[in-house]
Amino acid sequence: MPRSSNQKLKLLYVMDFLLRCSDEEHPVTVNQIIDCLAEKDIPAERKSIYDDMEILRRRGWDVELERRKGYYLASRPFELAELKLLVDAVQSSRF
């Protein structure tokens, strides 16, 4: 498969897609990930997506696979409740 100039950004685009479009109720399929990458002129095959998911897991991201449905991020850097707590703390501070 020929490589595009964006090929080195592939893993970042995959991670961004998972952050924006997936959760426990909305897992994304490998084909959806491939389509997202194709929009950015990055060719991908199913096997390379499986490898990317394994790399993300080894780097500490909580990528889960729900059989017959797809991948999703089980946890995120900040949950909504944590963000609300941070906003409240900043708003109530006196600086």
JSON list of N, CA and C in Angstrom, two decimals, residues 17-65:
[
{"chain": "A", "resi": 17, "resn": "PHE", "atom": "N", "xyz": [-10.23, 10.44, 16.60]},
{"chain": "A", "resi": 17, "resn": "PHE", "atom": "CA", "xyz": [-11.53, 9.90, 16.21]},
{"chain": "A", "resi": 17, "resn": "PHE", "atom": "C", "xyz": [-12.18, 9.15, 17.37]},
{"chain": "A", "resi": 18, "resn": "LEU", "atom": "N", "xyz": [-11.39, 8.36, 18.09]},
{"chain": "A", "resi": 18, "resn": "LEU", "atom": "CA", "xyz": [-11.93, 7.64, 19.24]},
{"chain": "A", "resi": 18, "resn": "LEU", "atom": "C", "xyz": [-12.41, 8.61, 20.33]},
{"chain": "A", "resi": 19, "resn": "LEU", "atom": "N", "xyz": [-11.65, 9.67, 20.57]},
{"chain": "A", "resi": 19, "resn": "LEU", "atom": "CA", "xyz": [-12.03, 10.66, 21.59]},
{"chain": "A", "resi": 19, "resn": "LEU", "atom": "C", "xyz": [-13.32, 11.37, 21.21]},
{"chain": "A", "resi": 20, "resn": "ARG", "atom": "N", "xyz": [-13.45, 11.73, 19.94]},
{"chain": "A", "resi": 20, "resn": "ARG", "atom": "CA", "xyz": [-14.62, 12.50, 19.50]},
{"chain": "A", "resi": 20, "resn": "ARG", "atom": "C", "xyz": [-15.87, 11.65, 19.29]},
{"chain": "A", "resi": 21, "resn": "CYS", "atom": "N", "xyz": [-15.71, 10.43, 18.81]},
{"chain": "A", "resi": 21, "resn": "CYS", "atom": "CA", "xyz": [-16.86, 9.70, 18.29]},
{"chain": "A", "resi": 21, "resn": "CYS", "atom": "C", "xyz": [-17.22, 8.42, 19.01]},
{"chain": "A", "resi": 22, "resn": "SER", "atom": "N", "xyz": [-16.50, 8.05, 20.04]},
{"chain": "A", "resi": 22, "resn": "SER", "atom": "CA", "xyz": [-16.80, 6.76, 20.66]},
{"chain": "A", "resi": 22, "resn": "SER", "atom": "C", "xyz": [-17.03, 6.89, 22.16]},
{"chain": "A", "resi": 23, "resn": "ASP", "atom": "N", "xyz": [-17.87, 6.02, 22.65]},
{"chain": "A", "resi": 23, "resn": "ASP", "atom": "CA", "xyz": [-18.06, 5.80, 24.08]},
{"chain": "A", "resi": 23, "resn": "ASP", "atom": "C", "xyz": [-18.70, 4.43, 24.22]},
{"chain": "A", "resi": 24, "resn": "GLU", "atom": "N", "xyz": [-19.07, 4.04, 25.44]},
{"chain": "A", "resi": 24, "resn": "GLU", "atom": "CA", "xyz": [-19.60, 2.70, 25.66]},
{"chain": "A", "resi": 24, "resn": "GLU", "atom": "C", "xyz": [-20.88, 2.44, 24.87]},
{"chain": "A", "resi": 25, "resn": "GLU", "atom": "N", "xyz": [-21.70, 3.46, 24.72]},
{"chain": "A", "resi": 25, "resn": "GLU", "atom": "CA", "xyz": [-22.95, 3.31, 23.98]},
{"chain": "A", "resi": 25, "resn": "GLU", "atom": "C", "xyz": [-22.76, 3.43, 22.47]},
{"chain": "A", "resi": 26, "resn": "HIS", "atom": "N", "xyz": [-21.62, 3.98, 22.04]},
{"chain": "A", "resi": 26, "resn": "HIS", "atom": "CA", "xyz": [-21.39, 4.23, 20.62]},
{"chain": "A", "resi": 26, "resn": "HIS", "atom": "C", "xyz": [-19.99, 3.77, 20.19]},
{"chain": "A", "resi": 27, "resn": "PRO", "atom": "N", "xyz": [-19.76, 2.47, 20.18]},
{"chain": "A", "resi": 27, "resn": "PRO", "atom": "CA", "xyz": [-18.45, 2.01, 19.69]},
{"chain": "A", "resi": 27, "resn": "PRO", "atom": "C", "xyz": [-18.33, 2.26, 18.20]},
{"chain": "A", "resi": 28, "resn": "VAL", "atom": "N", "xyz": [-17.10, 2.43, 17.73]},
{"chain": "A", "resi": 28, "resn": "VAL", "atom": "CA", "xyz": [-16.87, 2.67, 16.30]},
{"chain": "A", "resi": 28, "resn": "VAL", "atom": "C", "xyz": [-16.26, 1.41, 15.69]},
{"chain": "A", "resi": 29, "resn": "THR", "atom": "N", "xyz": [-16.65, 1.13, 14.48]},
{"chain": "A", "resi": 29, "resn": "THR", "atom": "CA", "xyz": [-16.15, -0.06, 13.79]},
{"chain": "A", "resi": 29, "resn": "THR", "atom": "C", "xyz": [-14.83, 0.25, 13.11]},
{"chain": "A", "resi": 30, "resn": "VAL", "atom": "N", "xyz": [-14.14, -0.79, 12.73]},
{"chain": "A", "resi": 30, "resn": "VAL", "atom": "CA", "xyz": [-12.88, -0.63, 12.01]},
{"chain": "A", "resi": 30, "resn": "VAL", "atom": "C", "xyz": [-13.15, 0.07, 10.68]},
{"chain": "A", "resi": 31, "resn": "ASN", "atom": "N", "xyz": [-14.26, -0.25, 10.03]},
{"chain": "A", "resi": 31, "resn": "ASN", "atom": "CA", "xyz": [-14.58, 0.40, 8.76]},
{"chain": "A", "resi": 31, "resn": "ASN", "atom": "C", "xyz": [-14.82, 1.89, 8.94]},
{"chain": "A", "resi": 32, "resn": "GLN", "atom": "N", "xyz": [-15.44, 2.29, 10.04]},
{"chain": "A", "resi": 32, "resn": "GLN", "atom": "CA", "xyz": [-15.63, 3.72, 10.30]},
{"chain": "A", "resi": 32, "resn": "GLN", "atom": "C", "xyz": [-14.29, 4.42, 10.49]},
{"chain": "A", "resi": 33, "resn": "ILE", "atom": "N", "xyz": [-13.37, 3.77, 11.17]},
{"chain": "A", "resi": 33, "resn": "ILE", "atom": "CA", "xyz": [-12.04, 4.35, 11.38]},
{"chain": "A", "resi": 33, "resn": "ILE", "atom": "C", "xyz": [-11.32, 4.47, 10.04]},
{"chain": "A", "resi": 34, "resn": "ILE", "atom": "N", "xyz": [-11.41, 3.44, 9.22]},
{"chain": "A", "resi": 34, "resn": "ILE", "atom": "CA", "xyz": [-10.77, 3.47, 7.89]},
{"chain": "A", "resi": 34, "resn": "ILE", "atom": "C", "xyz": [-11.36, 4.59, 7.05]},
{"chain": "A", "resi": 35, "resn": "ASP", "atom": "N", "xyz": [-12.68, 4.77, 7.09]},
{"chain": "A", "resi": 35, "resn": "ASP", "atom": "CA", "xyz": [-13.33, 5.85, 6.34]},
{"chain": "A", "resi": 35, "resn": "ASP", "atom": "C", "xyz": [-12.88, 7.22, 6.82]},
{"chain": "A", "resi": 36, "resn": "CYS", "atom": "N", "xyz": [-12.75, 7.38, 8.14]},
{"chain": "A", "resi": 36, "resn": "CYS", "atom": "CA", "xyz": [-12.27, 8.65, 8.70]},
{"chain": "A", "resi": 36, "resn": "CYS", "atom": "C", "xyz": [-10.87, 8.96, 8.21]},
{"chain": "A", "resi": 37, "resn": "LEU", "atom": "N", "xyz": [-10.02, 7.94, 8.20]},
{"chain": "A", "resi": 37, "resn": "LEU", "atom": "CA", "xyz": [-8.65, 8.14, 7.72]},
{"chain": "A", "resi": 37, "resn": "LEU", "atom": "C", "xyz": [-8.62, 8.42, 6.23]},
{"chain": "A", "resi": 38, "resn": "ALA", "atom": "N", "xyz": [-9.49, 7.78, 5.47]},
{"chain": "A", "resi": 38, "resn": "ALA", "atom": "CA", "xyz": [-9.55, 8.01, 4.03]},
{"chain": "A", "resi": 38, "resn": "ALA", "atom": "C", "xyz": [-9.91, 9.46, 3.72]},
{"chain": "A", "resi": 39, "resn": "GLU", "atom": "N", "xyz": [-10.77, 10.07, 4.55]},
{"chain": "A", "resi": 39, "resn": "GLU", "atom": "CA", "xyz": [-11.12, 11.48, 4.37]},
{"chain": "A", "resi": 39, "resn": "GLU", "atom": "C", "xyz": [-9.91, 12.39, 4.53]},
{"chain": "A", "resi": 40, "resn": "LYS", "atom": "N", "xyz": [-8.93, 11.91, 5.27]},
{"chain": "A", "resi": 40, "resn": "LYS", "atom": "CA", "xyz": [-7.71, 12.69, 5.50]},
{"chain": "A", "resi": 40, "resn": "LYS", "atom": "C", "xyz": [-6.56, 12.23, 4.59]},
{"chain": "A", "resi": 41, "resn": "ASP", "atom": "N", "xyz": [-6.91, 11.45, 3.57]},
{"chain": "A", "resi": 41, "resn": "ASP", "atom": "CA", "xyz": [-5.96, 10.95, 2.58]},
{"chain": "A", "resi": 41, "resn": "ASP", "atom": "C", "xyz": [-4.90, 10.04, 3.21]},
{"chain": "A", "resi": 42, "resn": "ILE", "atom": "N", "xyz": [-5.34, 9.20, 4.14]},
{"chain": "A", "resi": 42, "resn": "ILE", "atom": "CA", "xyz": [-4.45, 8.24, 4.79]},
{"chain": "A", "resi": 42, "resn": "ILE", "atom": "C", "xyz": [-5.01, 6.84, 4.52]},
{"chain": "A", "resi": 43, "resn": "PRO", "atom": "N", "xyz": [-4.35, 6.08, 3.69]},
{"chain": "A", "resi": 43, "resn": "PRO", "atom": "CA", "xyz": [-4.83, 4.72, 3.44]},
{"chain": "A", "resi": 43, "resn": "PRO", "atom": "C", "xyz": [-4.58, 3.83, 4.66]},
{"chain": "A", "resi": 44, "resn": "ALA", "atom": "N", "xyz": [-5.51, 2.93, 4.92]},
{"chain": "A", "resi": 44, "resn": "ALA", "atom": "CA", "xyz": [-5.36, 2.02, 6.06]},
{"chain": "A", "resi": 44, "resn": "ALA", "atom": "C", "xyz": [-6.05, 0.70, 5.73]},
{"chain": "A", "resi": 45, "resn": "GLU", "atom": "N", "xyz": [-5.53, -0.35, 6.32]},
{"chain": "A", "resi": 45, "resn": "GLU", "atom": "CA", "xyz": [-6.13, -1.67, 6.20]},
{"chain": "A", "resi": 45, "resn": "GLU", "atom": "C", "xyz": [-6.59, -2.13, 7.58]},
{"chain": "A", "resi": 46, "resn": "ARG", "atom": "N", "xyz": [-7.44, -3.12, 7.59]},
{"chain": "A", "resi": 46, "resn": "ARG", "atom": "CA", "xyz": [-7.98, -3.62, 8.85]},
{"chain": "A", "resi": 46, "resn": "ARG", "atom": "C", "xyz": [-6.87, -4.03, 9.82]},
{"chain": "A", "resi": 47, "resn": "LYS", "atom": "N", "xyz": [-5.88, -4.76, 9.31]},
{"chain": "A", "resi": 47, "resn": "LYS", "atom": "CA", "xyz": [-4.81, -5.24, 10.17]},
{"chain": "A", "resi": 47, "resn": "LYS", "atom": "C", "xyz": [-4.05, -4.08, 10.81]},
{"chain": "A", "resi": 48, "resn": "SER", "atom": "N", "xyz": [-3.84, -3.01, 10.06]},
{"chain": "A", "resi": 48, "resn": "SER", "atom": "CA", "xyz": [-3.11, -1.86, 10.62]},
{"chain": "A", "resi": 48, "resn": "SER", "atom": "C", "xyz": [-3.92, -1.18, 11.72]},
{"chain": "A", "resi": 49, "resn": "ILE", "atom": "N", "xyz": [-5.24, -1.19, 11.61]},
{"chain": "A", "resi": 49, "resn": "ILE", "atom": "CA", "xyz": [-6.09, -0.61, 12.65]},
{"chain": "A", "resi": 49, "resn": "ILE", "atom": "C", "xyz": [-6.00, -1.47, 13.92]},
{"chain": "A", "resi": 50, "resn": "TYR", "atom": "N", "xyz": [-6.02, -2.78, 13.76]},
{"chain": "A", "resi": 50, "resn": "TYR", "atom": "CA", "xyz": [-5.85, -3.66, 14.92]},
{"chain": "A", "resi": 50, "resn": "TYR", "atom": "C", "xyz": [-4.51, -3.39, 15.61]},
{"chain": "A", "resi": 51, "resn": "ASP", "atom": "N", "xyz": [-3.46, -3.21, 14.83]},
{"chain": "A", "resi": 51, "resn": "ASP", "atom": "CA", "xyz": [-2.14, -2.90, 15.39]},
{"chain": "A", "resi": 51, "resn": "ASP", "atom": "C", "xyz": [-2.15, -1.56, 16.11]},
{"chain": "A", "resi": 52, "resn": "ASP", "atom": "N", "xyz": [-2.84, -0.58, 15.52]},
{"chain": "A", "resi": 52, "resn": "ASP", "atom": "CA", "xyz": [-2.93, 0.74, 16.15]},
{"chain": "A", "resi": 52, "resn": "ASP", "atom": "C", "xyz": [-3.63, 0.66, 17.50]},
{"chain": "A", "resi": 53, "resn": "MET", "atom": "N", "xyz": [-4.70, -0.13, 17.58]},
{"chain": "A", "resi": 53, "resn": "MET", "atom": "CA", "xyz": [-5.42, -0.27, 18.85]},
{"chain": "A", "resi": 53, "resn": "MET", "atom": "C", "xyz": [-4.53, -0.91, 19.91]},
{"chain": "A", "resi": 54, "resn": "GLU", "atom": "N", "xyz": [-3.74, -1.87, 19.51]},
{"chain": "A", "resi": 54, "resn": "GLU", "atom": "CA", "xyz": [-2.81, -2.51, 20.45]},
{"chain": "A", "resi": 54, "resn": "GLU", "atom": "C", "xyz": [-1.75, -1.52, 20.93]},
{"chain": "A", "resi": 55, "resn": "ILE", "atom": "N", "xyz": [-1.25, -0.68, 20.04]},
{"chain": "A", "resi": 55, "resn": "ILE", "atom": "CA", "xyz": [-0.26, 0.34, 20.41]},
{"chain": "A", "resi": 55, "resn": "ILE", "atom": "C", "xyz": [-0.87, 1.31, 21.42]},
{"chain": "A", "resi": 56, "resn": "LEU", "atom": "N", "xyz": [-2.10, 1.74, 21.17]},
{"chain": "A", "resi": 56, "resn": "LEU", "atom": "CA", "xyz": [-2.77, 2.66, 22.10]},
{"chain": "A", "resi": 56, "resn": "LEU", "atom": "C", "xyz": [-2.94, 2.01, 23.47]},
{"chain": "A", "resi": 57, "resn": "ARG", "atom": "N", "xyz": [-3.30, 0.73, 23.50]},
{"chain": "A", "resi": 57, "resn": "ARG", "atom": "CA", "xyz": [-3.44, 0.03, 24.79]},
{"chain": "A", "resi": 57, "resn": "ARG", "atom": "C", "xyz": [-2.10, -0.03, 25.52]},
{"chain": "A", "resi": 58, "resn": "ARG", "atom": "N", "xyz": [-1.04, -0.34, 24.78]},
{"chain": "A", "resi": 58, "resn": "ARG", "atom": "CA", "xyz": [0.28, -0.42, 25.43]},
{"chain": "A", "resi": 58, "resn": "ARG", "atom": "C", "xyz": [0.74, 0.93, 25.95]},
{"chain": "A", "resi": 59, "resn": "ARG", "atom": "N", "xyz": [0.27, 2.02, 25.35]},
{"chain": "A", "resi": 59, "resn": "ARG", "atom": "CA", "xyz": [0.64, 3.36, 25.81]},
{"chain": "A", "resi": 59, "resn": "ARG", "atom": "C", "xyz": [-0.25, 3.84, 26.95]},
{"chain": "A", "resi": 60, "resn": "GLY", "atom": "N", "xyz": [-1.21, 3.00, 27.37]},
{"chain": "A", "resi": 60, "resn": "GLY", "atom": "CA", "xyz": [-1.99, 3.35, 28.55]},
{"chain": "A", "resi": 60, "resn": "GLY", "atom": "C", "xyz": [-3.40, 3.83, 28.28]},
{"chain": "A", "resi": 61, "resn": "TRP", "atom": "N", "xyz": [-3.82, 3.94, 27.03]},
{"chain": "A", "resi": 61, "resn": "TRP", "atom": "CA", "xyz": [-5.19, 4.34, 26.73]},
{"chain": "A", "resi": 61, "resn": "TRP", "atom": "C", "xyz": [-6.11, 3.16, 26.96]},
{"chain": "A", "resi": 62, "resn": "ASP", "atom": "N", "xyz": [-7.27, 3.42, 27.49]},
{"chain": "A", "resi": 62, "resn": "ASP", "atom": "CA", "xyz": [-8.23, 2.37, 27.85]},
{"chain": "A", "resi": 62, "resn": "ASP", "atom": "C", "xyz": [-9.14, 2.07, 26.65]},
{"chain": "A", "resi": 63, "resn": "VAL", "atom": "N", "xyz": [-8.57, 1.51, 25.59]},
{"chain": "A", "resi": 63, "resn": "VAL", "atom": "CA", "xyz": [-9.32, 1.17, 24.39]},
{"chain": "A", "resi": 63, "resn": "VAL", "atom": "C", "xyz": [-9.92, -0.22, 24.58]},
{"chain": "A", "resi": 64, "resn": "GLU", "atom": "N", "xyz": [-11.22, -0.29, 24.46]},
{"chain": "A", "resi": 64, "resn": "GLU", "atom": "CA", "xyz": [-11.93, -1.56, 24.64]},
{"chain": "A", "resi": 64, "resn": "GLU", "atom": "C", "xyz": [-12.55, -2.00, 23.33]},
{"chain": "A", "resi": 65, "resn": "LEU", "atom": "N", "xyz": [-12.67, -3.30, 23.17]},
{"chain": "A", "resi": 65, "resn": "LEU", "atom": "CA", "xyz": [-13.32, -3.88, 22.00]},
{"chain": "A", "resi": 65, "resn": "LEU", "atom": "C", "xyz": [-14.59, -4.58, 22.45]}
]
